[in-house]
Amino acid sequence: MKKLLLLISFFLGCWQAPALDESYPFTHVGSIHLQPIHDYKHFSGSGEIIKNSMTHSFMKLGYDVIENKNGGTEIVVGDGLNTLHFTCIISDYTDKEVMVIPYYNEDKGYTETTVSQSTDGGEKESSQTDISTSTTTHSGNVQKGSRLEYIRARVGLMLKLHEPYTGKLVWSHHYWYSGLDLAQTADMCTRLALHEFRKLF
């Protein structure tokens, strides 16, 4: 049971409520411009992977995605005239992080009682029964066996929505997710982080 709970915990992300400017009129927003996503340090191509996962997630959420010839990406979120810029910073992009868990086994021991009975086969009046008991106690021990090793991946994203001209920040979110495969972890992290967009538009 402990192993199962441990494995489940590897596939869970860190969820916290995004920061939101509740006074901002999100209903007036028509589109979001996705800004270039820079690679995570020492991991070339991670920015493009996150961008592809992000556009895929926006489409799964029901938004139209337009990729311009100059490399820009626009997400259509409504009929309004306002435009917001969407910034994504990769805060973590780790592959093959090894977690070592010691194997621990406890033997609580046991107590064994043996009863022996013998009868003297003489006359009925003088027959005699002897009963003896012996008790064996094993105090138990603690064993540490082979270690269990899990290779996990971890992806973290910092997301921001801001006005292009004033720079006013209207929405901010930080989300991370852990799994055993880096590609699936990146895709799941992006999808869950963007799920809050349904509440904005």
mmCIF file of C-alpha atoms in Angstrom:
data_model
loop_
_atom_site.group_PDB
_atom_site.id
_atom_site.type_symbol
_atom_site.label_atom_id
_atom_site.label_comp_id
_atom_site.label_asym_id
_atom_site.label_seq_id
_atom_site.Cartn_x
_atom_site.Cartn_y
_atom_site.Cartn_z
ATOM 1 C CA MET A 1 0.000 0.000 0.000
ATOM 2 C CA LYS A 2 2.842 2.383 0.853
ATOM 3 C CA LYS A 3 4.490 1.706 -2.512
ATOM 4 C CA LEU A 4 1.218 2.492 -4.309
ATOM 5 C CA LEU A 5 0.780 5.795 -2.482
ATOM 6 C CA LEU A 6 4.374 6.694 -3.240
ATOM 7 C CA LEU A 7 3.951 6.035 -6.961
ATOM 8 C CA ILE A 8 0.717 8.038 -7.049
ATOM 9 C CA SER A 9 2.454 10.980 -5.384
ATOM 10 C CA PHE A 10 5.029 11.040 -8.214
ATOM 11 C CA PHE A 11 2.279 11.792 -10.727
ATOM 12 C CA LEU A 12 0.744 14.629 -8.776
ATOM 13 C CA GLY A 13 1.427 18.285 -9.384
ATOM 14 C CA CYS A 14 1.566 21.266 -7.114
ATOM 15 C CA TRP A 15 -1.690 23.197 -7.413
ATOM 16 C CA GLN A 16 -2.213 26.623 -5.959
ATOM 17 C CA ALA A 17 -4.726 29.309 -6.860
ATOM 18 C CA PRO A 18 -3.429 31.769 -9.498
ATOM 19 C CA ALA A 19 -3.047 35.469 -8.717
ATOM 20 C CA LEU A 20 -5.825 37.404 -10.441
ATOM 21 C CA ASP A 21 -6.769 41.041 -10.975
ATOM 22 C CA GLU A 22 -10.508 40.659 -10.419
ATOM 23 C CA SER A 23 -11.216 44.210 -11.582
ATOM 24 C CA TYR A 24 -9.843 43.566 -15.076
ATOM 25 C CA PRO A 25 -12.549 43.197 -17.806
ATOM 26 C CA PHE A 26 -11.577 39.820 -19.275
ATOM 27 C CA THR A 27 -14.780 39.817 -21.338
ATOM 28 C CA HIS A 28 -13.256 42.637 -23.437
ATOM 29 C CA VAL A 29 -10.299 40.470 -24.479
ATOM 30 C CA GLY A 30 -10.389 39.022 -27.986
ATOM 31 C CA SER A 31 -6.961 37.446 -28.349
ATOM 32 C CA ILE A 32 -3.791 36.476 -26.529
ATOM 33 C CA HIS A 33 -0.348 36.694 -28.092
ATOM 34 C CA LEU A 34 1.965 33.925 -26.953
ATOM 35 C CA GLN A 35 5.461 35.323 -26.428
ATOM 36 C CA PRO A 36 8.601 33.305 -27.311
ATOM 37 C CA ILE A 37 9.429 30.654 -24.715
ATOM 38 C CA HIS A 38 13.135 30.405 -23.948
ATOM 39 C CA ASP A 39 14.839 27.065 -23.380
ATOM 40 C CA TYR A 40 15.477 25.888 -19.872
ATOM 41 C CA LYS A 41 19.170 26.047 -18.962
ATOM 42 C CA HIS A 42 21.229 23.221 -20.483
ATOM 43 C CA PHE A 43 18.146 21.746 -22.176
ATOM 44 C CA SER A 44 18.040 22.783 -25.815
ATOM 45 C CA GLY A 45 14.610 22.577 -27.449
ATOM 46 C CA SER A 46 12.643 22.629 -24.197
ATOM 47 C CA GLY A 47 11.065 25.986 -25.100
ATOM 48 C CA GLU A 48 9.715 24.622 -28.388
ATOM 49 C CA ILE A 49 8.395 21.504 -26.653
ATOM 50 C CA ILE A 50 6.481 23.575 -24.103
ATOM 51 C CA LYS A 51 5.151 25.865 -26.853
ATOM 52 C CA ASN A 52 3.824 22.914 -28.848
ATOM 53 C CA SER A 53 2.228 21.426 -25.719
ATOM 54 C CA MET A 54 0.712 24.800 -24.928
ATOM 55 C CA THR A 55 -0.874 25.363 -28.352
ATOM 56 C CA HIS A 56 -2.182 21.799 -28.271
ATOM 57 C CA SER A 57 -3.707 22.400 -24.818
ATOM 58 C CA PHE A 58 -5.367 25.649 -25.946
ATOM 59 C CA MET A 59 -6.971 23.797 -28.845
ATOM 60 C CA LYS A 60 -8.151 21.032 -26.519
ATOM 61 C CA LEU A 61 -9.772 23.725 -24.374
ATOM 62 C CA GLY A 62 -11.737 24.907 -27.407
ATOM 63 C CA TYR A 63 -9.780 28.041 -28.372
ATOM 64 C CA ASP A 64 -8.694 28.850 -31.934
ATOM 65 C CA VAL A 65 -4.916 28.975 -32.387
ATOM 66 C CA ILE A 66 -3.322 30.996 -35.208
ATOM 67 C CA GLU A 67 0.382 30.614 -36.013
ATOM 68 C CA ASN A 68 1.641 33.570 -38.043
ATOM 69 C CA LYS A 69 4.307 33.391 -40.735
ATOM 70 C CA ASN A 70 6.720 35.393 -38.590
ATOM 71 C CA GLY A 71 6.623 32.713 -35.891
ATOM 72 C CA GLY A 72 4.116 34.420 -33.596
ATOM 73 C CA THR A 73 1.194 32.568 -32.074
ATOM 74 C CA GLU A 74 -2.227 34.047 -31.378
ATOM 75 C CA ILE A 75 -4.959 32.421 -29.302
ATOM 76 C CA VAL A 76 -8.505 33.631 -29.954
ATOM 77 C CA VAL A 77 -10.403 33.668 -26.649
ATOM 78 C CA GLY A 78 -13.405 35.913 -27.364
ATOM 79 C CA ASP A 79 -15.012 38.648 -29.427
ATOM 80 C CA GLY A 80 -13.477 41.602 -27.596
ATOM 81 C CA LEU A 81 -11.027 44.140 -29.020
ATOM 82 C CA ASN A 82 -8.391 44.027 -26.272
ATOM 83 C CA THR A 83 -5.211 41.980 -26.585
ATOM 84 C CA LEU A 84 -3.094 40.463 -23.841
ATOM 85 C CA HIS A 85 0.429 39.094 -23.983
ATOM 86 C CA PHE A 86 1.042 35.638 -22.572
ATOM 87 C CA THR A 87 4.480 34.917 -21.108
ATOM 88 C CA CYS A 88 5.758 31.496 -20.065
ATOM 89 C CA ILE A 89 8.999 30.907 -18.173
ATOM 90 C CA ILE A 90 10.233 27.346 -17.666
ATOM 91 C CA SER A 91 11.222 27.198 -13.996
ATOM 92 C CA ASP A 92 12.107 23.494 -13.996
ATOM 93 C CA TYR A 93 12.769 20.929 -16.723
ATOM 94 C CA THR A 94 14.513 17.955 -15.151
ATOM 95 C CA ASP A 95 14.936 14.512 -16.670
ATOM 96 C CA LYS A 96 16.203 11.314 -15.017
ATOM 97 C CA GLU A 97 16.178 12.563 -11.451
ATOM 98 C CA VAL A 98 16.824 9.430 -9.378
ATOM 99 C CA MET A 99 14.989 9.015 -6.092
ATOM 100 C CA VAL A 100 16.367 6.292 -3.816
ATOM 101 C CA ILE A 101 14.076 4.721 -1.220
ATOM 102 C CA PRO A 102 15.492 2.229 1.336
ATOM 103 C CA TYR A 103 13.620 -1.051 1.683
ATOM 104 C CA TYR A 104 12.604 -1.585 5.316
ATOM 105 C CA ASN A 105 11.134 -4.783 6.765
ATOM 106 C CA GLU A 106 10.220 -5.374 10.423
ATOM 107 C CA ASP A 107 9.734 -8.837 11.929
ATOM 108 C CA LYS A 108 7.747 -8.482 15.183
ATOM 109 C CA GLY A 109 8.718 -11.951 16.378
ATOM 110 C CA TYR A 110 6.548 -14.735 17.756
ATOM 111 C CA THR A 111 5.818 -16.894 20.831
ATOM 112 C CA GLU A 112 5.337 -20.672 20.469
ATOM 113 C CA THR A 113 3.965 -22.860 23.269
ATOM 114 C CA THR A 114 4.269 -26.686 23.141
ATOM 115 C CA VAL A 115 2.110 -28.909 25.382
ATOM 116 C CA SER A 116 3.110 -32.597 25.905
ATOM 117 C CA GLN A 117 0.991 -35.149 27.714
ATOM 118 C CA SER A 118 1.924 -38.659 28.914
ATOM 119 C CA THR A 119 -0.208 -41.270 30.743
ATOM 120 C CA ASP A 120 0.987 -44.074 33.046
ATOM 121 C CA GLY A 121 -0.601 -47.300 31.774
ATOM 122 C CA GLY A 122 -1.099 -48.969 35.202
ATOM 123 C CA GLU A 123 -4.336 -49.827 36.981
ATOM 124 C CA LYS A 124 -7.216 -47.440 36.645
ATOM 125 C CA GLU A 125 -7.013 -46.311 40.253
ATOM 126 C CA SER A 126 -3.309 -45.608 40.046
ATOM 127 C CA SER A 127 -3.105 -44.244 36.483
ATOM 128 C CA GLN A 128 -1.396 -40.860 36.260
ATOM 129 C CA THR A 129 -1.207 -38.187 33.575
ATOM 130 C CA ASP A 130 1.802 -35.910 33.267
ATOM 131 C CA ILE A 131 1.463 -32.607 31.377
ATOM 132 C CA SER A 132 4.436 -30.417 30.533
ATOM 133 C CA THR A 133 4.637 -27.156 28.596
ATOM 134 C CA SER A 134 7.518 -25.360 26.940
ATOM 135 C CA THR A 135 7.526 -21.841 25.506
ATOM 136 C CA THR A 136 9.822 -20.549 22.787
ATOM 137 C CA THR A 137 10.022 -16.801 22.152
ATOM 138 C CA HIS A 138 11.593 -15.074 19.139
ATOM 139 C CA SER A 139 12.064 -11.360 19.688
ATOM 140 C CA GLY A 140 12.075 -10.451 15.982
ATOM 141 C CA ASN A 141 14.420 -8.186 14.051
ATOM 142 C CA VAL A 142 14.606 -5.366 11.542
ATOM 143 C CA GLN A 143 15.948 -5.991 8.047
ATOM 144 C CA LYS A 144 17.026 -3.483 5.431
ATOM 145 C CA GLY A 145 17.003 -5.030 2.000
ATOM 146 C CA SER A 146 17.612 -3.819 -1.527
ATOM 147 C CA ARG A 147 16.857 -0.193 -2.304
ATOM 148 C CA LEU A 148 14.098 0.853 -4.691
ATOM 149 C CA GLU A 149 15.086 3.456 -7.273
ATOM 150 C CA TYR A 150 12.635 5.580 -9.250
ATOM 151 C CA ILE A 151 13.614 7.771 -12.183
ATOM 152 C CA ARG A 152 11.280 10.716 -12.403
ATOM 153 C CA ALA A 153 10.941 13.824 -14.550
ATOM 154 C CA ARG A 154 9.780 17.213 -13.331
ATOM 155 C CA VAL A 155 8.507 20.270 -15.230
ATOM 156 C CA GLY A 156 7.632 23.658 -13.739
ATOM 157 C CA LEU A 157 6.034 26.647 -15.492
ATOM 158 C CA MET A 158 5.540 30.290 -14.536
ATOM 159 C CA LEU A 159 2.707 31.864 -16.544
ATOM 160 C CA LYS A 160 1.711 35.536 -16.850
ATOM 161 C CA LEU A 161 -0.927 37.588 -18.668
ATOM 162 C CA HIS A 162 -0.238 41.303 -19.042
ATOM 163 C CA GLU A 163 -1.273 44.303 -21.102
ATOM 164 C CA PRO A 164 1.177 44.909 -23.976
ATOM 165 C CA TYR A 165 1.406 48.717 -23.625
ATOM 166 C CA THR A 166 1.000 49.399 -19.918
ATOM 167 C CA GLY A 167 2.695 46.207 -18.729
ATOM 168 C CA LYS A 168 -0.053 45.737 -16.148
ATOM 169 C CA LEU A 169 -0.122 42.170 -14.849
ATOM 170 C CA VAL A 170 -3.670 40.775 -14.766
ATOM 171 C CA TRP A 171 -3.076 37.049 -14.145
ATOM 172 C CA SER A 172 -0.175 34.958 -12.842
ATOM 173 C CA HIS A 173 0.206 31.253 -12.182
ATOM 174 C CA HIS A 174 2.993 28.846 -11.181
ATOM 175 C CA TYR A 175 2.546 25.109 -11.642
ATOM 176 C CA TRP A 176 4.802 22.031 -11.553
ATOM 177 C CA TYR A 177 4.196 18.370 -12.300
ATOM 178 C CA SER A 178 6.226 15.172 -11.786
ATOM 179 C CA GLY A 179 6.111 11.920 -13.749
ATOM 180 C CA LEU A 180 8.290 9.111 -15.053
ATOM 181 C CA ASP A 181 8.499 10.297 -18.682
ATOM 182 C CA LEU A 182 9.687 13.814 -19.551
ATOM 183 C CA ALA A 183 7.566 14.301 -22.688
ATOM 184 C CA GLN A 184 4.335 13.225 -20.989
ATOM 185 C CA THR A 185 5.223 15.222 -17.887
ATOM 186 C CA ALA A 186 5.678 18.406 -19.945
ATOM 187 C CA ASP A 187 2.384 17.853 -21.744
ATOM 188 C CA MET A 188 0.465 17.140 -18.529
ATOM 189 C CA CYS A 189 2.005 20.098 -16.694
ATOM 190 C CA THR A 190 1.004 22.465 -19.504
ATOM 191 C CA ARG A 191 -2.523 21.095 -19.774
ATOM 192 C CA LEU A 192 -3.221 21.323 -16.044
ATOM 193 C CA ALA A 193 -1.651 24.780 -15.722
ATOM 194 C CA LEU A 194 -3.851 26.176 -18.507
ATOM 195 C CA HIS A 195 -7.027 24.575 -17.172
ATOM 196 C CA GLU A 196 -7.710 27.761 -15.157
ATOM 197 C CA PHE A 197 -8.223 29.687 -18.407
ATOM 198 C CA ARG A 198 -11.769 28.367 -18.565
ATOM 199 C CA LYS A 199 -12.585 30.625 -15.615
ATOM 200 C CA LEU A 200 -11.220 33.743 -17.340
ATOM 201 C CA PHE A 201 -12.681 33.600 -20.854
#
